[in-house]
Amino acid sequence: MAGSRPKDSESTTGRLWWRDGVVYQIYPRSFQDSSGDGIGDLEGIRRRLDHLEWLGVDAIWLSPCFPSPMADFGYDVSDYCDIDPMFGSLDDFDRLLADAHGRGIRILLDWVPCHTSDQHPWFQEARKDKESDKRDWFFFRDAKPDGSLPNNWLSIFGGPAWEWDEEAGQYYLHSFLKEQPDLNWRSPGLVSAMHGVLRFWLDRGVDGFRIDVIHRLLKHPELRDLPVIPGREGHGYGGLEHVHDENHPDVHASLRDLRKVIDEYDERMTVGEVYVTDPNITKDYYGKGDELNLAFNFALVHAPFDAARIGDEIARFDALVPAEGWPDIVLSSHDAPRHASRFDHPRFGDDRARLAAMLLLTARGTPFLYYGEEIGMRQIPIPEDRLQDPLAWTLHPNASRDGSRTPMQWEPVAGGGFSEGDPWLPMGDSERRCVADQREDPASLLWLYKNLLTLRRASPALMSGSFRRLEAPEGVFAFERLHPEQRAVVALNFGEDPITLDLGGGAPIGGLTTTYGAFLPPDLSSVELTEASGLVALTGASSGA
Ligand code: NOJ
């Protein structure tokens, strides 16, 4: 099938969308409901494309929208080649893709290769029939001779990683919920079925995939017991050394095969969720430019609001990503508390979120925005009787990720313009914070995002310049992005006091401050930054130190 493709390409614009552009993550349940059932859907997303086009993003990543019993809200897939009726149909998907492509916006799907739903026909067949060719697509094992579980692995979502299945007469492995049986990537049949899934969507015209928990794709072939970290006995998942269930070296051969499938198509890409915080591990997933196109750098999702720490993490990843690769930067996601809340300070209102926006959109690497961050959406407290995330039960109510998944706040009305029905999670206060109001206010965070995106798109230094950290006083993270045609200097004052800096001189020819109405300094040898504020200044390539 000849699917929809965008009109522009690197050969016509000189700009490669996933390297030079910006990706926006949508959690489909929470973006826009068009049916009135209180749950977002694909047609809703299509109707909101105006917002994304106006903002100036290059691509959207849709968290899973495939058929699913929703035990883990779509990360338990029961059919990889269809759309859950809750979100619409394949026709709705095609319409969304065509409309997005018409506006030059790409779409990434969220591919979940490590586990299916226990309702997936593959699992249903495998559990019933020992002789089925699907049996080894999963990990069915007997108890150890002493009757104990097949090994000591634990589920990331709590409890043992093994579930007894009466029908199968064996245990099966699940790294997450028991409703999410792990898939065996050492089985050639499974690999070829999964490559078929990728081709199904690539043929339809999708631009690439965010890949779920890629660092757990392959396990030790013998599923060996994990060593217990001395002194951490009884500490659950964190008490084990994950040497056989995560980052197994064999994952790289699988990734190279996967990359070959992606590269059969033009300008498609993968970004992998390597959920580790050590960039020394993350960097390996780029291979020699023949594995993932991007591997998420999660270091900042957990970093405090601290100039030195954030500067160190950015510099470290930048230095580690191989020359054939390209970094990325992410502050928030559907799995973590929103950064505007993490960074909140009673004195600063949105100032710290503004500073974070500048960091995200000026550092070297592809920025990933999480829906709602452009208006500074905060964590929304969820009453216990409205909790949805299974982690609230399998781990602890505090582990629930619902607070960062609440509906997008579009308009200052009840329901937030998100839905005519009862939203599946409580709405934040859209009368105090919403897209419509911020669109009217040039001093808003939303406009700062738009202005930064516009500046970035027009600036070769910000899009593709090299990165060099600049010396700066305590509390300030400053860096340079250098391109043969242009230099960008960025200074971010994370501190609680104003500061004056010398950024090497030169007169800016363009740029922005996070403080609405503030002027760019005439000379970069003396730059004043108020507390929790930042500046990006563009100069000719040769100016400055
Ligand atoms: C990572 C996803 O981001 C998360 O939301 C999900 O719960 C787990 N993978 C399990 O699929």
mmCIF file of N, CA and C and ligand atoms in Angstrom, residues 72 75 115 157 176 180 210 212-213 273 334-335 401 405, ligand 1:
data_model
loop_
_atom_site.group_PDB
_atom_site.id
_atom_site.type_symbol
_atom_site.label_atom_id
_atom_site.label_comp_id
_atom_site.label_asym_id
_atom_site.label_seq_id
_atom_site.Cartn_x
_atom_site.Cartn_y
_atom_site.Cartn_z
ATOM 1 N N ASP A 72 -2.234 -1.697 31.173
ATOM 2 C CA ASP A 72 -1.180 -0.692 31.359
ATOM 3 C C ASP A 72 -1.395 0.429 30.332
ATOM 4 N N TYR A 75 0.149 -0.073 26.809
ATOM 5 C CA TYR A 75 1.452 -0.736 26.729
ATOM 6 C C TYR A 75 1.282 -2.258 26.887
ATOM 7 N N HIS A 115 6.914 -7.069 25.204
ATOM 8 C CA HIS A 115 5.821 -7.875 25.760
ATOM 9 C C HIS A 115 4.553 -7.581 24.981
ATOM 10 N N PHE A 157 7.186 -3.867 38.054
ATOM 11 C CA PHE A 157 5.954 -3.336 38.631
ATOM 12 C C PHE A 157 5.560 -4.059 39.921
ATOM 13 N N PHE A 176 6.840 -6.763 33.484
ATOM 14 C CA PHE A 176 5.968 -5.699 34.021
ATOM 15 C C PHE A 176 4.748 -6.386 34.654
ATOM 16 N N GLN A 180 1.169 -8.684 30.982
ATOM 17 C CA GLN A 180 2.109 -8.314 29.905
ATOM 18 C C GLN A 180 3.211 -9.367 29.769
ATOM 19 N N ARG A 210 8.879 5.125 18.382
ATOM 20 C CA ARG A 210 9.483 5.159 19.721
ATOM 21 C C ARG A 210 9.414 3.702 20.171
ATOM 22 N N ASP A 212 9.601 0.853 23.026
ATOM 23 C CA ASP A 212 9.439 0.665 24.465
ATOM 24 C C ASP A 212 10.542 -0.244 25.029
ATOM 25 N N VAL A 213 11.024 0.116 26.208
ATOM 26 C CA VAL A 213 12.032 -0.656 26.987
ATOM 27 C C VAL A 213 12.989 -1.526 26.155
ATOM 28 N N GLU A 273 13.576 3.724 24.082
ATOM 29 C CA GLU A 273 13.522 3.952 25.520
ATOM 30 C C GLU A 273 14.530 3.021 26.187
ATOM 31 N N HIS A 334 5.265 10.586 30.098
ATOM 32 C CA HIS A 334 4.100 9.988 30.758
ATOM 33 C C HIS A 334 4.489 9.091 31.928
ATOM 34 N N ASP A 335 5.785 8.873 32.120
ATOM 35 C CA ASP A 335 6.229 7.998 33.210
ATOM 36 C C ASP A 335 6.811 8.757 34.387
ATOM 37 N N ARG A 401 1.333 7.156 38.058
ATOM 38 C CA ARG A 401 1.800 8.148 37.077
ATOM 39 C C ARG A 401 0.658 9.017 36.564
ATOM 40 N N ARG A 405 -0.554 12.613 33.589
ATOM 41 C CA ARG A 405 -1.278 12.147 32.391
ATOM 42 C C ARG A 405 -2.654 12.794 32.275
HETATM 43 C C1 NOJ B 1 7.607 1.866 29.392
HETATM 44 C C2 NOJ B 1 6.432 2.769 29.188
HETATM 45 O O1 NOJ B 1 6.896 4.083 28.965
HETATM 46 C C3 NOJ B 1 5.574 2.663 30.417
HETATM 47 O O2 NOJ B 1 4.536 3.604 30.409
HETATM 48 C C4 NOJ B 1 5.047 1.252 30.498
HETATM 49 O O3 NOJ B 1 4.291 1.100 31.675
HETATM 50 C C5 NOJ B 1 6.199 0.245 30.500
HETATM 51 N N1 NOJ B 1 7.141 0.521 29.451
HETATM 52 C C6 NOJ B 1 5.697 -1.138 30.288
HETATM 53 O O4 NOJ B 1 5.308 -1.292 28.951
#
